[in-house]
Amino acid sequence: MSVRRRSYLPADARRAQLLDAAKRVLARRGYPRSNIADICKEAGVARGTIYQYFRNKRDVLIALLDDLAARVAKVLAERPSVKIPRGTPVSAPIIVQFCRARLREMLAALFADEETLRLLLRDARGLDGVVDRAIERIDGMILRAMEADIRTAQAGRVMRKAPPKLAARYLLGGVEKMILDTIAADEPLDIAAIVDTAVSLQLFGILHEEVSR
């Protein structure tokens, strides 16, 4: 009978391995039906190993959410700030292209691991508030970034005057509703359609082009 030796991994690499295994387990079984034993079996480690990093399944969930928040924070920190030199004319096509790219990179960060995110939002939402608090934290980061963009756009006379904080909430609310309802209905998530719809309606409104002002 051969015994498989457990390979040594540095702490960070081991933690990442365990979280990757947890993602695969969640993808197959969902959060409510998964347990620590499932994750250990998937990762090929003993229970004692996983308990060096996580106290229970809830801790694993929190770690997954923290990693998601960190990924979003990294995208926000690394993306270039909006700069509109005073007196420089900016055409509508350039603004549309910029807004699409800005929203697309944010959604790419959120949905880099779409299958696991879907399961977390669908199965674990309301679990003593841990998922809801994570969503609020991510919302807060995105809202602050959007508010900064709005202030810059208003100062450059690209966007009409409106309270920046309220405007950011309004703009994010529509995007978030499209995403959450799509996930709740277990429908395919069309990022390109969400980006195009959001940018088109946010920049040009809902009136048909032929409606006169």
mmCIF file of C-alpha atoms in Angstrom:
data_model
loop_
_atom_site.group_PDB
_atom_site.id
_atom_site.type_symbol
_atom_site.label_atom_id
_atom_site.label_comp_id
_atom_site.label_asym_id
_atom_site.label_seq_id
_atom_site.Cartn_x
_atom_site.Cartn_y
_atom_site.Cartn_z
ATOM 1 C CA MET A 1 0.000 0.000 0.000
ATOM 2 C CA SER A 2 1.559 3.270 -1.121
ATOM 3 C CA VAL A 3 1.103 6.447 0.854
ATOM 4 C CA ARG A 4 0.992 9.694 -1.050
ATOM 5 C CA ARG A 5 3.371 12.208 0.456
ATOM 6 C CA ARG A 6 1.966 15.642 0.997
ATOM 7 C CA SER A 7 4.061 18.168 -0.863
ATOM 8 C CA TYR A 8 5.322 21.165 1.058
ATOM 9 C CA LEU A 9 3.914 24.524 0.077
ATOM 10 C CA PRO A 10 4.594 27.966 1.555
ATOM 11 C CA ALA A 11 1.691 29.288 3.623
ATOM 12 C CA ASP A 12 0.402 31.671 0.948
ATOM 13 C CA ALA A 13 0.512 29.005 -1.731
ATOM 14 C CA ARG A 14 -1.225 26.455 0.532
ATOM 15 C CA ARG A 15 -3.972 28.923 1.377
ATOM 16 C CA ALA A 16 -4.478 29.665 -2.326
ATOM 17 C CA GLN A 17 -4.600 25.916 -3.052
ATOM 18 C CA LEU A 18 -7.277 25.404 -0.401
ATOM 19 C CA LEU A 19 -9.356 28.280 -1.719
ATOM 20 C CA ASP A 20 -9.083 26.968 -5.285
ATOM 21 C CA ALA A 21 -10.297 23.591 -4.040
ATOM 22 C CA ALA A 22 -13.140 25.293 -2.170
ATOM 23 C CA LYS A 23 -14.204 27.082 -5.363
ATOM 24 C CA ARG A 24 -14.395 23.783 -7.238
ATOM 25 C CA VAL A 25 -16.406 22.182 -4.455
ATOM 26 C CA LEU A 26 -18.808 25.118 -4.310
ATOM 27 C CA ALA A 27 -19.212 25.028 -8.069
ATOM 28 C CA ARG A 28 -20.259 21.373 -7.932
ATOM 29 C CA ARG A 29 -22.262 21.214 -4.714
ATOM 30 C CA GLY A 30 -23.250 24.764 -3.781
ATOM 31 C CA TYR A 31 -22.486 26.378 -0.438
ATOM 32 C CA PRO A 32 -25.228 24.804 1.745
ATOM 33 C CA ARG A 33 -24.349 21.250 0.648
ATOM 34 C CA SER A 34 -20.573 21.635 0.921
ATOM 35 C CA ASN A 35 -18.472 20.961 4.003
ATOM 36 C CA ILE A 36 -14.875 21.025 5.200
ATOM 37 C CA ALA A 37 -14.417 17.334 4.427
ATOM 38 C CA ASP A 38 -15.346 17.973 0.779
ATOM 39 C CA ILE A 39 -12.758 20.731 0.531
ATOM 40 C CA CYS A 40 -10.045 18.594 2.167
ATOM 41 C CA LYS A 41 -10.736 15.725 -0.208
ATOM 42 C CA GLU A 42 -10.635 18.055 -3.225
ATOM 43 C CA ALA A 43 -7.349 19.605 -2.076
ATOM 44 C CA GLY A 44 -5.828 16.250 -1.069
ATOM 45 C CA VAL A 45 -5.044 17.385 2.483
ATOM 46 C CA ALA A 46 -5.966 16.276 5.980
ATOM 47 C CA ARG A 47 -8.440 18.202 8.122
ATOM 48 C CA GLY A 48 -5.610 19.429 10.306
ATOM 49 C CA THR A 49 -4.089 21.266 7.351
ATOM 50 C CA ILE A 50 -7.183 23.251 6.471
ATOM 51 C CA TYR A 51 -7.779 24.140 10.135
ATOM 52 C CA GLN A 52 -4.396 25.857 10.176
ATOM 53 C CA TYR A 53 -5.923 28.439 7.849
ATOM 54 C CA PHE A 54 -9.695 28.402 8.389
ATOM 55 C CA ARG A 55 -11.799 27.643 11.460
ATOM 56 C CA ASN A 56 -14.828 26.442 9.510
ATOM 57 C CA LYS A 57 -16.696 26.634 6.219
ATOM 58 C CA ARG A 58 -17.864 30.155 6.994
ATOM 59 C CA ASP A 59 -14.230 31.276 7.276
ATOM 60 C CA VAL A 60 -13.582 29.832 3.823
ATOM 61 C CA LEU A 61 -16.531 31.791 2.459
ATOM 62 C CA ILE A 62 -15.237 34.998 4.054
ATOM 63 C CA ALA A 63 -11.789 34.397 2.529
ATOM 64 C CA LEU A 64 -13.320 33.948 -0.929
ATOM 65 C CA LEU A 65 -15.259 37.194 -0.519
ATOM 66 C CA ASP A 66 -12.166 38.996 0.774
ATOM 67 C CA ASP A 67 -10.232 37.855 -2.294
ATOM 68 C CA LEU A 68 -13.022 39.187 -4.529
ATOM 69 C CA ALA A 69 -12.969 42.540 -2.724
ATOM 70 C CA ALA A 70 -9.171 42.681 -3.009
ATOM 71 C CA ARG A 71 -9.381 42.003 -6.749
ATOM 72 C CA VAL A 72 -11.844 44.873 -7.218
ATOM 73 C CA ALA A 73 -9.724 47.182 -5.050
ATOM 74 C CA LYS A 74 -6.650 46.337 -7.158
ATOM 75 C CA VAL A 75 -8.458 47.187 -10.397
ATOM 76 C CA LEU A 76 -9.657 50.486 -8.945
ATOM 77 C CA ALA A 77 -6.210 51.378 -7.627
ATOM 78 C CA GLU A 78 -4.388 50.563 -10.863
ATOM 79 C CA ARG A 79 -6.725 52.105 -13.419
ATOM 80 C CA PRO A 80 -5.741 55.574 -14.651
ATOM 81 C CA SER A 81 -7.581 58.531 -13.204
ATOM 82 C CA VAL A 82 -9.902 60.592 -15.362
ATOM 83 C CA LYS A 83 -8.295 63.774 -16.661
ATOM 84 C CA ILE A 84 -10.114 66.344 -18.775
ATOM 85 C CA PRO A 85 -7.859 69.308 -19.598
ATOM 86 C CA ARG A 86 -9.822 72.525 -19.285
ATOM 87 C CA GLY A 87 -10.932 73.847 -22.652
ATOM 88 C CA THR A 88 -10.288 70.588 -24.488
ATOM 89 C CA PRO A 89 -13.317 69.505 -26.575
ATOM 90 C CA VAL A 90 -14.408 65.913 -25.976
ATOM 91 C CA SER A 91 -16.635 64.191 -28.533
ATOM 92 C CA ALA A 92 -19.514 61.870 -27.668
ATOM 93 C CA PRO A 93 -17.927 58.798 -29.351
ATOM 94 C CA ILE A 94 -14.788 59.204 -27.222
ATOM 95 C CA ILE A 95 -16.884 59.484 -24.054
ATOM 96 C CA VAL A 96 -18.905 56.388 -24.985
ATOM 97 C CA GLN A 97 -15.747 54.396 -25.675
ATOM 98 C CA PHE A 98 -14.172 55.504 -22.406
ATOM 99 C CA CYS A 99 -17.285 54.701 -20.319
ATOM 100 C CA ARG A 100 -17.623 51.269 -21.898
ATOM 101 C CA ALA A 101 -13.994 50.431 -21.168
ATOM 102 C CA ARG A 102 -14.302 51.734 -17.603
ATOM 103 C CA LEU A 103 -17.370 49.608 -16.846
ATOM 104 C CA ARG A 104 -16.029 46.564 -18.687
ATOM 105 C CA GLU A 105 -12.823 46.426 -16.644
ATOM 106 C CA MET A 106 -14.804 46.645 -13.417
ATOM 107 C CA LEU A 107 -17.165 43.829 -14.394
ATOM 108 C CA ALA A 108 -14.204 41.738 -15.551
ATOM 109 C CA ALA A 109 -12.734 42.013 -12.049
ATOM 110 C CA LEU A 110 -16.025 41.038 -10.440
ATOM 111 C CA PHE A 111 -16.639 38.103 -12.751
ATOM 112 C CA ALA A 112 -13.124 36.717 -13.151
ATOM 113 C CA ASP A 113 -14.521 33.662 -11.343
ATOM 114 C CA GLU A 114 -18.139 33.893 -12.466
ATOM 115 C CA GLU A 115 -19.250 30.394 -11.499
ATOM 116 C CA THR A 116 -18.189 30.747 -7.875
ATOM 117 C CA LEU A 117 -19.569 34.277 -7.622
ATOM 118 C CA ARG A 118 -22.916 33.080 -8.925
ATOM 119 C CA LEU A 119 -23.051 30.349 -6.289
ATOM 120 C CA LEU A 120 -22.046 32.713 -3.488
ATOM 121 C CA LEU A 121 -24.680 35.263 -4.427
ATOM 122 C CA ARG A 122 -27.395 32.676 -4.970
ATOM 123 C CA ASP A 123 -26.731 30.167 -2.187
ATOM 124 C CA ALA A 124 -25.023 32.122 0.583
ATOM 125 C CA ARG A 125 -26.782 35.496 0.449
ATOM 126 C CA GLY A 126 -28.255 36.264 3.841
ATOM 127 C CA LEU A 127 -25.966 33.816 5.656
ATOM 128 C CA ASP A 128 -25.794 35.829 8.904
ATOM 129 C CA GLY A 129 -25.103 38.846 6.710
ATOM 130 C CA VAL A 130 -21.573 37.876 5.664
ATOM 131 C CA VAL A 131 -22.243 37.991 1.905
ATOM 132 C CA ASP A 132 -24.402 41.091 2.203
ATOM 133 C CA ARG A 133 -21.643 42.907 4.096
ATOM 134 C CA ALA A 134 -19.091 41.908 1.463
ATOM 135 C CA ILE A 135 -21.358 43.245 -1.287
ATOM 136 C CA GLU A 136 -21.787 46.483 0.647
ATOM 137 C CA ARG A 137 -18.004 46.799 0.987
ATOM 138 C CA ILE A 138 -17.474 46.274 -2.733
ATOM 139 C CA ASP A 139 -20.337 48.655 -3.516
ATOM 140 C CA GLY A 140 -18.685 51.275 -1.331
ATOM 141 C CA MET A 141 -15.384 51.027 -3.200
ATOM 142 C CA ILE A 142 -17.082 51.246 -6.584
ATOM 143 C CA LEU A 143 -19.333 54.125 -5.519
ATOM 144 C CA ARG A 144 -16.377 56.162 -4.279
ATOM 145 C CA ALA A 145 -14.543 55.561 -7.551
ATOM 146 C CA MET A 146 -17.620 56.499 -9.589
ATOM 147 C CA GLU A 147 -18.178 59.609 -7.495
ATOM 148 C CA ALA A 148 -14.605 60.728 -8.205
ATOM 149 C CA ASP A 149 -15.122 60.163 -11.949
ATOM 150 C CA ILE A 150 -18.389 62.110 -11.848
ATOM 151 C CA ARG A 151 -16.785 65.084 -10.074
ATOM 152 C CA THR A 152 -14.058 65.165 -12.716
ATOM 153 C CA ALA A 153 -16.576 64.903 -15.552
ATOM 154 C CA GLN A 154 -18.653 67.719 -14.079
ATOM 155 C CA ALA A 155 -15.606 69.924 -13.584
ATOM 156 C CA GLY A 156 -14.680 69.320 -17.232
ATOM 157 C CA ARG A 157 -18.233 70.216 -18.320
ATOM 158 C CA VAL A 158 -18.739 66.729 -19.766
ATOM 159 C CA MET A 159 -21.491 65.723 -17.337
ATOM 160 C CA ARG A 160 -24.395 67.880 -16.192
ATOM 161 C CA LYS A 161 -24.564 69.049 -12.604
ATOM 162 C CA ALA A 162 -26.080 66.624 -10.085
ATOM 163 C CA PRO A 163 -25.067 65.581 -6.565
ATOM 164 C CA PRO A 164 -22.113 63.243 -7.311
ATOM 165 C CA LYS A 165 -22.946 60.769 -4.551
ATOM 166 C CA LEU A 166 -26.583 60.436 -5.631
ATOM 167 C CA ALA A 167 -25.565 60.217 -9.291
ATOM 168 C CA ALA A 168 -23.102 57.413 -8.495
ATOM 169 C CA ARG A 169 -25.770 55.483 -6.588
ATOM 170 C CA TYR A 170 -28.226 55.899 -9.448
ATOM 171 C CA LEU A 171 -25.778 54.762 -12.104
ATOM 172 C CA LEU A 172 -24.490 51.769 -10.135
ATOM 173 C CA GLY A 173 -28.004 50.740 -9.102
ATOM 174 C CA GLY A 174 -29.086 49.998 -12.659
ATOM 175 C CA VAL A 175 -26.011 47.914 -13.428
ATOM 176 C CA GLU A 176 -26.267 46.008 -10.143
ATOM 177 C CA LYS A 177 -29.963 45.266 -10.719
ATOM 178 C CA MET A 178 -29.252 43.831 -14.173
ATOM 179 C CA ILE A 179 -26.523 41.587 -12.755
ATOM 180 C CA LEU A 180 -28.305 40.369 -9.616
ATOM 181 C CA ASP A 181 -31.589 39.608 -11.395
ATOM 182 C CA THR A 182 -29.741 37.702 -14.120
ATOM 183 C CA ILE A 183 -27.944 35.608 -11.500
ATOM 184 C CA ALA A 184 -31.127 35.052 -9.469
ATOM 185 C CA ALA A 185 -32.870 33.764 -12.600
ATOM 186 C CA ASP A 186 -29.834 31.570 -13.406
ATOM 187 C CA GLU A 187 -29.618 33.154 -16.858
ATOM 188 C CA PRO A 188 -26.430 33.566 -18.927
ATOM 189 C CA LEU A 189 -24.616 36.769 -18.047
ATOM 190 C CA ASP A 190 -23.944 38.862 -21.157
ATOM 191 C CA ILE A 191 -21.337 41.365 -19.975
ATOM 192 C CA ALA A 192 -21.181 43.103 -23.363
ATOM 193 C CA ALA A 193 -24.957 43.632 -23.419
ATOM 194 C CA ILE A 194 -24.934 44.968 -19.853
ATOM 195 C CA VAL A 195 -22.118 47.397 -20.688
ATOM 196 C CA ASP A 196 -23.764 48.613 -23.906
ATOM 197 C CA THR A 197 -27.203 48.995 -22.288
ATOM 198 C CA ALA A 198 -25.889 50.787 -19.208
ATOM 199 C CA VAL A 199 -23.671 53.219 -21.101
ATOM 200 C CA SER A 200 -26.286 53.943 -23.773
ATOM 201 C CA LEU A 201 -29.072 54.696 -21.292
ATOM 202 C CA GLN A 202 -26.841 56.523 -18.825
ATOM 203 C CA LEU A 203 -25.356 58.831 -21.446
ATOM 204 C CA PHE A 204 -28.292 59.352 -23.796
ATOM 205 C CA GLY A 205 -31.426 58.505 -21.797
ATOM 206 C CA ILE A 206 -34.429 56.483 -22.859
ATOM 207 C CA LEU A 207 -35.995 58.764 -25.483
ATOM 208 C CA HIS A 208 -35.754 57.692 -29.090
ATOM 209 C CA GLU A 209 -33.240 59.608 -31.198
ATOM 210 C CA GLU A 210 -36.062 61.035 -33.353
ATOM 211 C CA VAL A 211 -37.940 62.576 -30.417
ATOM 212 C CA SER A 212 -37.443 66.327 -30.595
ATOM 213 C CA ARG A 213 -36.545 68.353 -27.547
#
